[in-house]
mmCIF file of C-alpha atoms in Angstrom:
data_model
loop_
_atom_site.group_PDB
_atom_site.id
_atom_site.type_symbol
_atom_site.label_atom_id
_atom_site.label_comp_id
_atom_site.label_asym_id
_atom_site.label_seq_id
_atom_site.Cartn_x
_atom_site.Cartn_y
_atom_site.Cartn_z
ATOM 1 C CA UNK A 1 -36.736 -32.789 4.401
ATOM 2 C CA UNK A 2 -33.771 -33.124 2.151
ATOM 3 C CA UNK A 3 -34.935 -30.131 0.367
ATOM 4 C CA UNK A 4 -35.281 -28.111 2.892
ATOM 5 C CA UNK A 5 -31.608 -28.929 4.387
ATOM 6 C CA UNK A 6 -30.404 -27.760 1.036
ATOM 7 C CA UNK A 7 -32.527 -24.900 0.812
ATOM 8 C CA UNK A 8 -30.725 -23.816 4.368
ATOM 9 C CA UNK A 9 -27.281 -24.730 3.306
ATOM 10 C CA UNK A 10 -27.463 -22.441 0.541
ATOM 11 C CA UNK A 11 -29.316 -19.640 2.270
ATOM 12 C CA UNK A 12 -26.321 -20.047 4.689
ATOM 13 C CA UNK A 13 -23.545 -19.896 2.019
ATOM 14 C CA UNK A 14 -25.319 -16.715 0.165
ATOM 15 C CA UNK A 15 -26.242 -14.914 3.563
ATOM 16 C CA UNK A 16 -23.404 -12.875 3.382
ATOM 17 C CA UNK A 17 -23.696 -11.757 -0.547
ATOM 18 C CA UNK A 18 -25.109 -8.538 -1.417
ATOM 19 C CA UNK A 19 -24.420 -6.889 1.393
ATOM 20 C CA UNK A 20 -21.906 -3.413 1.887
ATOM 21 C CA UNK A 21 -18.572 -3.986 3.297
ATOM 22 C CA UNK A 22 -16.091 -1.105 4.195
ATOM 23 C CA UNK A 23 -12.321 -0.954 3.395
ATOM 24 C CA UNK A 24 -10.524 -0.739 6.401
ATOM 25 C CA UNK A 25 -7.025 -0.120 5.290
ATOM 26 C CA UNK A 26 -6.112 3.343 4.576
ATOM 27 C CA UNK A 27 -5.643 2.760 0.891
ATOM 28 C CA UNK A 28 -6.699 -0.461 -0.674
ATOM 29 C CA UNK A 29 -5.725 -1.847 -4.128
ATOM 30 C CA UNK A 30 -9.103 -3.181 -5.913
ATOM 31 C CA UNK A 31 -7.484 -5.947 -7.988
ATOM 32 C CA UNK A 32 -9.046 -7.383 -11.318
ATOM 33 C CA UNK A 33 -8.199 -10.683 -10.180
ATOM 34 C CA UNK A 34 -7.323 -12.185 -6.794
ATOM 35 C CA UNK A 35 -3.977 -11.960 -6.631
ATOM 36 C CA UNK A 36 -1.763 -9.367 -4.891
ATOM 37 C CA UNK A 37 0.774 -9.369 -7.622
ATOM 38 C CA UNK A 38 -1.907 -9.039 -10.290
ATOM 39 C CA UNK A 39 -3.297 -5.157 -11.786
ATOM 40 C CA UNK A 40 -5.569 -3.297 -9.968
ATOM 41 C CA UNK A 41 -8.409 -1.437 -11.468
ATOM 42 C CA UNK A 42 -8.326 1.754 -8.458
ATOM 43 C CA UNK A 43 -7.590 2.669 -5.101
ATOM 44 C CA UNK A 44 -9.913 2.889 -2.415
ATOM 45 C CA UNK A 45 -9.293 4.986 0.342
ATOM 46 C CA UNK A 46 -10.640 3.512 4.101
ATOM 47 C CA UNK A 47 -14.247 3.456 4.936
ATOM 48 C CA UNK A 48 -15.366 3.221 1.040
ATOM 49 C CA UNK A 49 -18.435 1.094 1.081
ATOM 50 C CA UNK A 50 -18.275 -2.183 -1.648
ATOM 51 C CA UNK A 51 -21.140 -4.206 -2.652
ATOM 52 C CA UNK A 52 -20.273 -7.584 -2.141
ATOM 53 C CA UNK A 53 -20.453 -10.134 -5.014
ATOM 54 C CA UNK A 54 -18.747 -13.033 -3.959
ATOM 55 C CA UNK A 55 -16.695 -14.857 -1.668
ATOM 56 C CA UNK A 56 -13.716 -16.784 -2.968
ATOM 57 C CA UNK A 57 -10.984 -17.773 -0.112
ATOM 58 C CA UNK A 58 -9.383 -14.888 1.500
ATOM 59 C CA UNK A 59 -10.933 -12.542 -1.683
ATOM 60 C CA UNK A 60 -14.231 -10.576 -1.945
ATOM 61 C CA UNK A 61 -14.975 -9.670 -5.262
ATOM 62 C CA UNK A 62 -16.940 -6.836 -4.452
ATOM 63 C CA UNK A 63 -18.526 -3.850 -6.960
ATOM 64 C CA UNK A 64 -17.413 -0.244 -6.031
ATOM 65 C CA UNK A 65 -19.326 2.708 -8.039
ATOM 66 C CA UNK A 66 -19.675 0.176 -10.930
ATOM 67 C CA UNK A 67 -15.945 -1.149 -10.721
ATOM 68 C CA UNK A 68 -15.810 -4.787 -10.099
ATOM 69 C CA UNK A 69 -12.861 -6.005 -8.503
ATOM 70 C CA UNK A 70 -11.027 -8.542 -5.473
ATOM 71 C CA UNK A 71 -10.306 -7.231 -2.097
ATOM 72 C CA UNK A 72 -8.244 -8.876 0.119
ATOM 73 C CA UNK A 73 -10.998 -9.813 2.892
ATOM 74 C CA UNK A 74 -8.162 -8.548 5.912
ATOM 75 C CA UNK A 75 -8.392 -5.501 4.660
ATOM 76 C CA UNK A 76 -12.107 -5.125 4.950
ATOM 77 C CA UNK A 77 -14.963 -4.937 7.701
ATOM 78 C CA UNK A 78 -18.678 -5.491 8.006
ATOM 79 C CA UNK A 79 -19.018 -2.618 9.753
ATOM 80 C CA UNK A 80 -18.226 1.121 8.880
ATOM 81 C CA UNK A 81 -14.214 1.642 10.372
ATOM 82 C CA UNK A 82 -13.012 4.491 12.221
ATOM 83 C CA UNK A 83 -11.228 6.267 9.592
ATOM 84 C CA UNK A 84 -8.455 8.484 10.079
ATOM 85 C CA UNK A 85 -9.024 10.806 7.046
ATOM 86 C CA UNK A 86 -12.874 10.563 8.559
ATOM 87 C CA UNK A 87 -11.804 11.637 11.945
ATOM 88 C CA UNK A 88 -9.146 14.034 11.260
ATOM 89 C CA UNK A 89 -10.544 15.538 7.734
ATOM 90 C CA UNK A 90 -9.008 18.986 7.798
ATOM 91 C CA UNK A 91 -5.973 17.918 8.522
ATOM 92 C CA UNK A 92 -6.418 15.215 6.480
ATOM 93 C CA UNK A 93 -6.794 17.273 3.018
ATOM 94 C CA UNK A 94 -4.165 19.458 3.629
ATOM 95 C CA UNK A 95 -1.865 16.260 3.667
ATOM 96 C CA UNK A 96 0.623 16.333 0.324
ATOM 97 C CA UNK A 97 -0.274 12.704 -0.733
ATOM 98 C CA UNK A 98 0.209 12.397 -4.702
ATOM 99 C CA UNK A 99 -1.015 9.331 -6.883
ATOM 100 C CA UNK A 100 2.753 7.346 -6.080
ATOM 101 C CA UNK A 101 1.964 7.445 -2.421
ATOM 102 C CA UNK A 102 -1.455 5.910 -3.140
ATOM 103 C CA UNK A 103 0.113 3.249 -5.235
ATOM 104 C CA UNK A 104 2.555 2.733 -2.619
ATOM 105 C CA UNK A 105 0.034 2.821 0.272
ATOM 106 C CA UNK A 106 -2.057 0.065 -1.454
ATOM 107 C CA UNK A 107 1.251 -2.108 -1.308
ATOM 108 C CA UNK A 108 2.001 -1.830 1.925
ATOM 109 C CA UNK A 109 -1.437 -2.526 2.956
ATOM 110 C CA UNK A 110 -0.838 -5.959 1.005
ATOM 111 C CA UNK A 111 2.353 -6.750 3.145
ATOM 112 C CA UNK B 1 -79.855 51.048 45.614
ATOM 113 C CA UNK B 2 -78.044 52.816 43.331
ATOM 114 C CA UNK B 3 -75.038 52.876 45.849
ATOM 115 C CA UNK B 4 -75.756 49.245 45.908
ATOM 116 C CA UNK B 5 -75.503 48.317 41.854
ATOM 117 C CA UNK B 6 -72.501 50.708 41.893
ATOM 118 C CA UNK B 7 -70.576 48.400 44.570
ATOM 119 C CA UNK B 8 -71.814 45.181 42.809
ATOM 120 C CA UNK B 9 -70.617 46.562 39.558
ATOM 121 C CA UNK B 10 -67.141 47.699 40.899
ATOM 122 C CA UNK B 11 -66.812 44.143 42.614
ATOM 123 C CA UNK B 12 -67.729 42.054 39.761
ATOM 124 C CA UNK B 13 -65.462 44.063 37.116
ATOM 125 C CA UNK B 14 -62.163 43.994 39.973
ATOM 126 C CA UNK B 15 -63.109 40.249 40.193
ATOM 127 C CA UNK B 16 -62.932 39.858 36.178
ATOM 128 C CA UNK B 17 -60.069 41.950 35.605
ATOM 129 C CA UNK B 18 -57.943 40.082 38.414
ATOM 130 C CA UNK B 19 -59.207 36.755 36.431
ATOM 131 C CA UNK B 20 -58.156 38.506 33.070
ATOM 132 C CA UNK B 21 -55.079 39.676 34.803
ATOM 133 C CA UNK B 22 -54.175 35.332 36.133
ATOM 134 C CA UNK B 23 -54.953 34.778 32.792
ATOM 135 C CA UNK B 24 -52.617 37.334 31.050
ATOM 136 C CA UNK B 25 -50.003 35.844 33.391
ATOM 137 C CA UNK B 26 -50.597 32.044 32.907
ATOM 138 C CA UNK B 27 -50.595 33.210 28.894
ATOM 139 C CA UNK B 28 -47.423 34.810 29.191
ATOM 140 C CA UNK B 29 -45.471 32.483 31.527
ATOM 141 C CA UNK B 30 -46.947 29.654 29.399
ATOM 142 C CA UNK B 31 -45.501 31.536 25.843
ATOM 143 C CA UNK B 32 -42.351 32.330 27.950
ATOM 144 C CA UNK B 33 -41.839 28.440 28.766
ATOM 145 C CA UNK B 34 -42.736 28.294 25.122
ATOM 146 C CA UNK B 35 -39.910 30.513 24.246
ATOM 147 C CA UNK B 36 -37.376 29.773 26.738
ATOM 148 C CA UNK B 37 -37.616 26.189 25.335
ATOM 149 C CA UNK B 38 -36.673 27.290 22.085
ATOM 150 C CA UNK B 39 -34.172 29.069 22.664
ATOM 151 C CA UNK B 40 -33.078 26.398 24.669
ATOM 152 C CA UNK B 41 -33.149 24.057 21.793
ATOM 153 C CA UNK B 42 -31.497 26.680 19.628
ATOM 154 C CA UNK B 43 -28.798 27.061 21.724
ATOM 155 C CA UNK B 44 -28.092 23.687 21.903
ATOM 156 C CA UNK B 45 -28.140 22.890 18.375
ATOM 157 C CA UNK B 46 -25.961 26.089 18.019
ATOM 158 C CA UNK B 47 -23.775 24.473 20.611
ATOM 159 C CA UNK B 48 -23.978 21.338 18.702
ATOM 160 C CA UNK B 49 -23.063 22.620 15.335
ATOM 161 C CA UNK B 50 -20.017 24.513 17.055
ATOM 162 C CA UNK B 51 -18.773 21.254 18.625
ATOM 163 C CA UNK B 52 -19.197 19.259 15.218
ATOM 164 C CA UNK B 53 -17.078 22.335 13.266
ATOM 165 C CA UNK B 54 -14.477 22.741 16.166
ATOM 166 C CA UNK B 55 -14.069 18.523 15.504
ATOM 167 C CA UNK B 56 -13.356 19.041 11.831
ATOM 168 C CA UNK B 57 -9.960 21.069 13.097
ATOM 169 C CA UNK B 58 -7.943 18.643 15.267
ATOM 170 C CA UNK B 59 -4.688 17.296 15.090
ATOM 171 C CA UNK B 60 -4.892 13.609 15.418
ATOM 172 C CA UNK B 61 -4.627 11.944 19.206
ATOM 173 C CA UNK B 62 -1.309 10.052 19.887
ATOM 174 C CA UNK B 63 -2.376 6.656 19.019
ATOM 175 C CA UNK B 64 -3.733 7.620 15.923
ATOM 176 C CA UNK B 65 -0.880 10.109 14.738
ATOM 177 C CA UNK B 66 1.868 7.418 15.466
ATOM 178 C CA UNK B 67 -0.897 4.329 13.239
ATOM 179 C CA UNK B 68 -1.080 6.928 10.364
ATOM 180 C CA UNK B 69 2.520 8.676 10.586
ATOM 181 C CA UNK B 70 4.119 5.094 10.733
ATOM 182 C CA UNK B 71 2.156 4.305 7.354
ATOM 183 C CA UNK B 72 3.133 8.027 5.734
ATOM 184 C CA UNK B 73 6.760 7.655 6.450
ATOM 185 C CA UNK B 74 7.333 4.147 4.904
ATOM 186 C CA UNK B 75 4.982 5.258 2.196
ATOM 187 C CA UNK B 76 7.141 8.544 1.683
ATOM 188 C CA UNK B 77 10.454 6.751 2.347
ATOM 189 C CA UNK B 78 9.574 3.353 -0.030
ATOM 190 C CA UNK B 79 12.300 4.124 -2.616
ATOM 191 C CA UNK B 80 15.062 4.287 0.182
ATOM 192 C CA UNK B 81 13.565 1.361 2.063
ATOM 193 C CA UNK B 82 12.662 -1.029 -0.589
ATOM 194 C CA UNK B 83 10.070 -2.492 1.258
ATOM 195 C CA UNK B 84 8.252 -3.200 -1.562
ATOM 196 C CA UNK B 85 10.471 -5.681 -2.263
ATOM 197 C CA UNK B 86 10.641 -7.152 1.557
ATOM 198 C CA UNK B 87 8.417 -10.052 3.517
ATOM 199 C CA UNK B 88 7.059 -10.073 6.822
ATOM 200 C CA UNK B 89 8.711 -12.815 8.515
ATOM 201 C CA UNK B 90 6.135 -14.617 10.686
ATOM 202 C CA UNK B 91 8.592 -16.902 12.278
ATOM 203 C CA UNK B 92 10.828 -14.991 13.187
ATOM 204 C CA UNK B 93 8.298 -13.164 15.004
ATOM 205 C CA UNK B 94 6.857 -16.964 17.125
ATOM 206 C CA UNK B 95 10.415 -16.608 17.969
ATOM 207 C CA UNK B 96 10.618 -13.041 19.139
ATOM 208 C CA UNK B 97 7.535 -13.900 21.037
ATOM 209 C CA UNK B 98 8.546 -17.033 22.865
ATOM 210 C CA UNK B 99 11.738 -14.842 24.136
ATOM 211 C CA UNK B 100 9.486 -12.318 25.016
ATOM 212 C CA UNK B 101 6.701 -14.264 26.708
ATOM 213 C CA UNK B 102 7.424 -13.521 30.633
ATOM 214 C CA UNK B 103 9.472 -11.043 30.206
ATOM 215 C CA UNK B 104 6.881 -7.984 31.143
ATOM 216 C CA UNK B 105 5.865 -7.520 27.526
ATOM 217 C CA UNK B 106 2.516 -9.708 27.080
ATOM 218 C CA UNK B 107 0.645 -7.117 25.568
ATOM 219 C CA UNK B 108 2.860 -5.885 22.706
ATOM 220 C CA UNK B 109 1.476 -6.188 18.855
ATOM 221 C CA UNK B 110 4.140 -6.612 16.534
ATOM 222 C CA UNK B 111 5.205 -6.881 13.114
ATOM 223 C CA UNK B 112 8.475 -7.984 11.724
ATOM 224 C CA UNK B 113 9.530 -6.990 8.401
ATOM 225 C CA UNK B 114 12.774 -8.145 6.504
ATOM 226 C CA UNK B 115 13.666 -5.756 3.417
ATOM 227 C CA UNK B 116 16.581 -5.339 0.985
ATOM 228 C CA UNK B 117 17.869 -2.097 2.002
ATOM 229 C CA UNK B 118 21.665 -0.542 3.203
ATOM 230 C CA UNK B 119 19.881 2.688 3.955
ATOM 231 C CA UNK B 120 19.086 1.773 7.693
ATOM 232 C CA UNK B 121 20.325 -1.767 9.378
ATOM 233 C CA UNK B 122 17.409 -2.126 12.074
ATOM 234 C CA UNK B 123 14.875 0.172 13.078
ATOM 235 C CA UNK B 124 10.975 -0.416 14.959
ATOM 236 C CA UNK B 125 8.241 2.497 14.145
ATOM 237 C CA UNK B 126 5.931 2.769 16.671
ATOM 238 C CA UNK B 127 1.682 2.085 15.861
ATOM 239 C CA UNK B 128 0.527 3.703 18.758
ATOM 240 C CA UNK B 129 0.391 2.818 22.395
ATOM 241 C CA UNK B 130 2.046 -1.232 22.435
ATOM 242 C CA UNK B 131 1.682 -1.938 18.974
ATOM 243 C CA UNK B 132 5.219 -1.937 17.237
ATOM 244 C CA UNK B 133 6.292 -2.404 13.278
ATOM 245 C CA UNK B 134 10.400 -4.196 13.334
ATOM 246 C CA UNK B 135 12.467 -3.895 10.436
ATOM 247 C CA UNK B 136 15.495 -5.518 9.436
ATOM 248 C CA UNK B 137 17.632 -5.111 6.166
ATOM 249 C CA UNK B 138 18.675 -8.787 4.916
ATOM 250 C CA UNK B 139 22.371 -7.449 4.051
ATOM 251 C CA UNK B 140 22.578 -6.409 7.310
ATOM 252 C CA UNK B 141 21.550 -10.010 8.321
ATOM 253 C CA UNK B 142 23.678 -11.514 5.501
ATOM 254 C CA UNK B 143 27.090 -9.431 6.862
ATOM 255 C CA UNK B 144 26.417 -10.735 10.687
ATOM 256 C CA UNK B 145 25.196 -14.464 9.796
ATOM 257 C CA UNK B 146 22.655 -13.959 11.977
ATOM 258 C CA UNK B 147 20.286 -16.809 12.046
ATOM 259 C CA UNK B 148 16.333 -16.247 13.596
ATOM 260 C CA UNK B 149 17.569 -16.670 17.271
ATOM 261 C CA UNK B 150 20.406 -14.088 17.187
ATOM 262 C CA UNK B 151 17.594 -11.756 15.291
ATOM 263 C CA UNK B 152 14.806 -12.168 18.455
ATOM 264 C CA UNK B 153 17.945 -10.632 20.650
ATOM 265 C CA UNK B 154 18.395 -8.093 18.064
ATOM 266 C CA UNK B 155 14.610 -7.477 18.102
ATOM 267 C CA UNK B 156 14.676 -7.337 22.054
ATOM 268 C CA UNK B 157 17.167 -4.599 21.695
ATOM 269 C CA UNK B 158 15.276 -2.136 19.863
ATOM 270 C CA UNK B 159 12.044 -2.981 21.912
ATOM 271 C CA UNK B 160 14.140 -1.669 24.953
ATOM 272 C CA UNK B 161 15.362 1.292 22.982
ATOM 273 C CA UNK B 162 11.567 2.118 22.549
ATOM 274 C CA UNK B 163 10.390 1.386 26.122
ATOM 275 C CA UNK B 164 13.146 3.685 27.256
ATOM 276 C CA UNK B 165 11.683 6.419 25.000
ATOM 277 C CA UNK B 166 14.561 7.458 22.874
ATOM 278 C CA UNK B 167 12.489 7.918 20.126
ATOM 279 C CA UNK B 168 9.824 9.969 21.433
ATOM 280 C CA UNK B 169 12.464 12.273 23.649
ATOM 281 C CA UNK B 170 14.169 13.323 20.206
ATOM 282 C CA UNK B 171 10.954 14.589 18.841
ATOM 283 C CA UNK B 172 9.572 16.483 22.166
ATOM 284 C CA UNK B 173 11.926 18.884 20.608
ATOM 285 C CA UNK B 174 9.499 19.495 17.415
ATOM 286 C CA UNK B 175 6.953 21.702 16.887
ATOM 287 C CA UNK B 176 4.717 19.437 16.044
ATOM 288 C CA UNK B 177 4.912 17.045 18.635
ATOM 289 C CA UNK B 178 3.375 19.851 21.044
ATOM 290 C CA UNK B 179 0.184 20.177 18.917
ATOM 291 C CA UNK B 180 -0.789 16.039 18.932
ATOM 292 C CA UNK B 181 -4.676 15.755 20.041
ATOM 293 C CA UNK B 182 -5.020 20.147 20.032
ATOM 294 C CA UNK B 183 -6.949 22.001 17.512
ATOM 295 C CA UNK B 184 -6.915 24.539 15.158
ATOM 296 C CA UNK B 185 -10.422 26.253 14.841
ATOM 297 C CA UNK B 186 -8.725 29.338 15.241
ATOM 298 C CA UNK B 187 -6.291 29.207 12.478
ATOM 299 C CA UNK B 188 -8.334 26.802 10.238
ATOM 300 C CA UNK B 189 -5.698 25.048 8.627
ATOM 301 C CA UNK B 190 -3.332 23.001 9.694
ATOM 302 C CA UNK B 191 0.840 23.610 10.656
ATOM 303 C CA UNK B 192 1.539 20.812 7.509
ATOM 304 C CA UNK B 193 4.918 22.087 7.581
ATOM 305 C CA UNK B 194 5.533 21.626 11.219
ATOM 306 C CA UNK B 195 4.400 17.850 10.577
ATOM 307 C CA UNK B 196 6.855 17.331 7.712
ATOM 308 C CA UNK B 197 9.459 18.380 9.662
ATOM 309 C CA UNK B 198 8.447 15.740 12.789
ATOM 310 C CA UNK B 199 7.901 12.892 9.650
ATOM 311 C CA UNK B 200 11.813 14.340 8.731
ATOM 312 C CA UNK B 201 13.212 14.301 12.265
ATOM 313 C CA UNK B 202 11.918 10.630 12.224
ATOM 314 C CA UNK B 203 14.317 9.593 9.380
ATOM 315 C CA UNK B 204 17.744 11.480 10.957
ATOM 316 C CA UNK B 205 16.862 9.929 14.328
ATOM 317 C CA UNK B 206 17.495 6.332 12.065
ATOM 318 C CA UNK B 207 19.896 7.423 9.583
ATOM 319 C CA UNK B 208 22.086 10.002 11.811
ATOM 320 C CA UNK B 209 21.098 10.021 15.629
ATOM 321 C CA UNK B 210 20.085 6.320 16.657
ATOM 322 C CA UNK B 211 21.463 5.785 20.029
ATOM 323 C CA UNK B 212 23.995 7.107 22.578
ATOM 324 C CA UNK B 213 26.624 5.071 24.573
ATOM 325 C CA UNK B 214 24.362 5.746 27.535
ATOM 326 C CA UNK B 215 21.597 4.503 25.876
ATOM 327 C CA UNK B 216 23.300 1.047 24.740
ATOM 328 C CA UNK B 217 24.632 0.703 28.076
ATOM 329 C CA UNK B 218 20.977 1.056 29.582
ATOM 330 C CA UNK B 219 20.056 -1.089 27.036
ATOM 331 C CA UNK B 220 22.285 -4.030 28.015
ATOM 332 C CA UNK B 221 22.198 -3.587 31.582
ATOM 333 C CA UNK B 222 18.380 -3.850 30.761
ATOM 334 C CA UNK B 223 18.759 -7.344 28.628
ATOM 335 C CA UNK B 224 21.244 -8.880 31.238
ATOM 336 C CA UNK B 225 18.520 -8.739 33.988
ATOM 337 C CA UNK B 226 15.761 -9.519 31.967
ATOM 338 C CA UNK B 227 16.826 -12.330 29.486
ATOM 339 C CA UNK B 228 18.070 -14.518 32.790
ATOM 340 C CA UNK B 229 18.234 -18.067 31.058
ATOM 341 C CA UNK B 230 18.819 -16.288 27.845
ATOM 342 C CA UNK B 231 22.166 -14.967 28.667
ATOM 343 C CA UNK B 232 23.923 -17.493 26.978
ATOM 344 C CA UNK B 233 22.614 -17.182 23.630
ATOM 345 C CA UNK B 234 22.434 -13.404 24.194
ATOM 346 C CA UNK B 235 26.371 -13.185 24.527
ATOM 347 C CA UNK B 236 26.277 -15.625 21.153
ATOM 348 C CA UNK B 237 24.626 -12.740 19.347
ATOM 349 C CA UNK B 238 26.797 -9.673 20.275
ATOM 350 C CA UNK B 239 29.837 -11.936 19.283
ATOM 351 C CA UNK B 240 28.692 -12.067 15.661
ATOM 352 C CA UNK B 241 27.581 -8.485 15.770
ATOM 353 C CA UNK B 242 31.279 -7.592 17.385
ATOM 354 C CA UNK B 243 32.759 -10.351 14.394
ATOM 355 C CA UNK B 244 30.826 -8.837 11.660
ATOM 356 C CA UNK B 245 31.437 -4.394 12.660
ATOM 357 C CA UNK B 246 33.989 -3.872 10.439
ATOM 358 C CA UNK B 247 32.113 -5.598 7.813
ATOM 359 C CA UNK B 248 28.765 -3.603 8.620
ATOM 360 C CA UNK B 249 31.026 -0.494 8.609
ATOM 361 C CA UNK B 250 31.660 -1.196 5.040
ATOM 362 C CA UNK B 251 28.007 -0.735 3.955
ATOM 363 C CA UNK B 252 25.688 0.947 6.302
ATOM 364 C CA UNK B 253 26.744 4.932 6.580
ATOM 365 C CA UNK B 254 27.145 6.197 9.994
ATOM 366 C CA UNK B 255 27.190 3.368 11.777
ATOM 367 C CA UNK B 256 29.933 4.327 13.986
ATOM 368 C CA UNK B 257 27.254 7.221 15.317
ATOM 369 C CA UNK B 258 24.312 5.315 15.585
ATOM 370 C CA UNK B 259 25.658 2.315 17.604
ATOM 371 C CA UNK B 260 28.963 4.553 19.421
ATOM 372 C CA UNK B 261 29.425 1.180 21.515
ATOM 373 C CA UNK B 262 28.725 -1.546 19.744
ATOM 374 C CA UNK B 263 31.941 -2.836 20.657
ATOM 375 C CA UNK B 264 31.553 -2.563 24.099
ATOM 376 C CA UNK B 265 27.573 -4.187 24.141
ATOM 377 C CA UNK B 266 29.875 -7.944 25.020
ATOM 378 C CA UNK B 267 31.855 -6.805 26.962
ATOM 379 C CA UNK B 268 28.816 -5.388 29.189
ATOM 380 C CA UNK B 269 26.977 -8.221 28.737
ATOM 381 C CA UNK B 270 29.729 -10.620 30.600
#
């Protein structure tokens, strides 16, 4: 019996790892550790899907095309997000964001 | 007999050749169905196709142009703002939402943001329909002593500045603002330059428009009836604000233009 709780309790804890998550912020950081303040490895613009690795307090450390990183959990969803650059892709493009707004966009998603 | 054959033969070949004939029909109404149907289903997907390309071209709806301008301008104007260096201050906002609660505002999302900037005192961007982003530059609440009380007034200001639309009336004016939720199939690519002038017409309604003396007098007209019990505290705030002008004159660039009657706001208010 004890086994068996056990067994559950862990099934329970890992049930959410390995599955994709989507960014839900318009830009999000992808930090090599979990802290805001820290370096971030990229940029990930909303809707990009992450493989989730872990769980570790309001962090996923999550794998994006081979980059392994923390994302702030708020700035994620389960489910694929309605994306503005999605939704409005034309216009989107045509937009004259540089690599400094990105940088700055990823900070003000972390405010 | 022969006459008889000959009839027999001329009845039984009419009789075939009308069955042929039903049959030719049937075959071709059948094939027609057949065709019909496809181009049906062509037409649709053609349809379909159209609708999906025609989506590609739009100029975002109002909610969403005001969630992703709101983002583009801080993210354009972070060097003047300093926001990077700023904090959302979450009790000042329990505050701003106790004065709030019963007031006819339930339903507003906010955010308040304190950042070290003399570019613009106070300003709120909009997020869409009742979602709301406040921002407040700590000199400006350094000059004014204003503690988190006087601030909720100061917060229930600008809310009232935004519910009476003087925002969105200055940019009716642009280009831009005309084409939120259209399209452009037609001209396949977008007026980019229209929308940098709306994203520019944003900062000069901060830095050089901001209100007009009918507009603050609306405004505290509007906070006398609705703050009620408030009143007190209210009149506690615009004393520090009317204590502190010259001071604020000192640092923040035309202030005299964006608030033309600050001076008057206690006087009002009594």
């Amino acid at each position: 019996m004890k086994k068996v709780l056990i067994f559950l309790f862990l099934m329970l804890c890992f049930s959410s790892q390995g599955k994709t998550w989507f960014t839900e912020a318009s830009f999000t950081h992808l930090f090599e550790f979990a802290a805001a303040e820290g370096t971030y490895v990229d940029t990930l613009p909303c809707g990009s899907p992450v493989h989730l690795i872990s769980e570790k307090g309001s962090w996923l450390y999550v794998d994006w095309k081979g980059k392994k990183g923390f994302l702030k959990k708020s700035a994620t969803a389960e489910n694929p997000p309605s994306c503005f650059r999605e939704k409005y892709p034309k216009f989107y493009e045509a937009l004259p964001i540089d690599s400094a707004d990105l940088h700055y966009w990823g900070k003000w998603e972390e405010k | 007999m022969r006459v008889f054959f000959l009839i027999v033969w001329l009845l039984q070949s009419l009789a075939l050749g009308g069955e042929f004939q039903v049959q030719k029909y049937l075959e071709q109404d059948a094939l027609m169905g057949e065709m019909g149907k496809k181009e049906s289903f062509k037409k649709g997907k053609r349809e379909r196709f159209h609708k999906r390309e025609k989506n590609l071209y739009k100029y975002p709806s109002f909610d969403d142009f005001w969630k992703f301008s709101s983002e583009y301008w801080l993210v354009k104007n972070m060097r003047n703002l300093k926001w990077d260096r700023g904090r959302r201050d979450r009790l000042l906002e329990k505050k701003f939402s106790e004065l709030i609660k019963g007031r006819g505002f339930s339903s507003l999302k906010f955010k308040v943001f304190i950042f070290p900037t003399n570019w613009i005192p106070h300003f709120v961007l909009l997020r869409g329909r009742g979602e709301l982003f406040f921002f407040i530059s700590q000199r400006f609440i350094d000059i004014a002593k204003l503690n988190r009380s006087d601030l909720s007034f100061l917060l229930f200001e600008d809310l009232l500045k935004v519910q009476r639309g003087e925002l969105l009336n200055f940019l009716k004016k642009s280009d831009f603002y005309k084409k939120i939720g259209s399209e452009f199939f037609e001209k396949r690519r977008p007026d980019i330059g229209e929308f940098e002038k709306m994203i520019w017409k944003i900062t000069s309604f901060y830095r050089d428009y901001g209100s007009t003396f009918e507009g603050q007098f609306y405004m505290v007209k509007e906070a006398r009836k609705l703050l009620g019990d408030q009143l007190k505290n209210y009149q506690l705030y615009l004393q520090k604000i009317e204590t502190s002008w010259p001071e604020q004159l000192k640092v923040f660039e035309k202030l005299q233009s964006l608030y033309p009657a600050e001076l008057m706001k206690k006087k009002w208010a009594n």
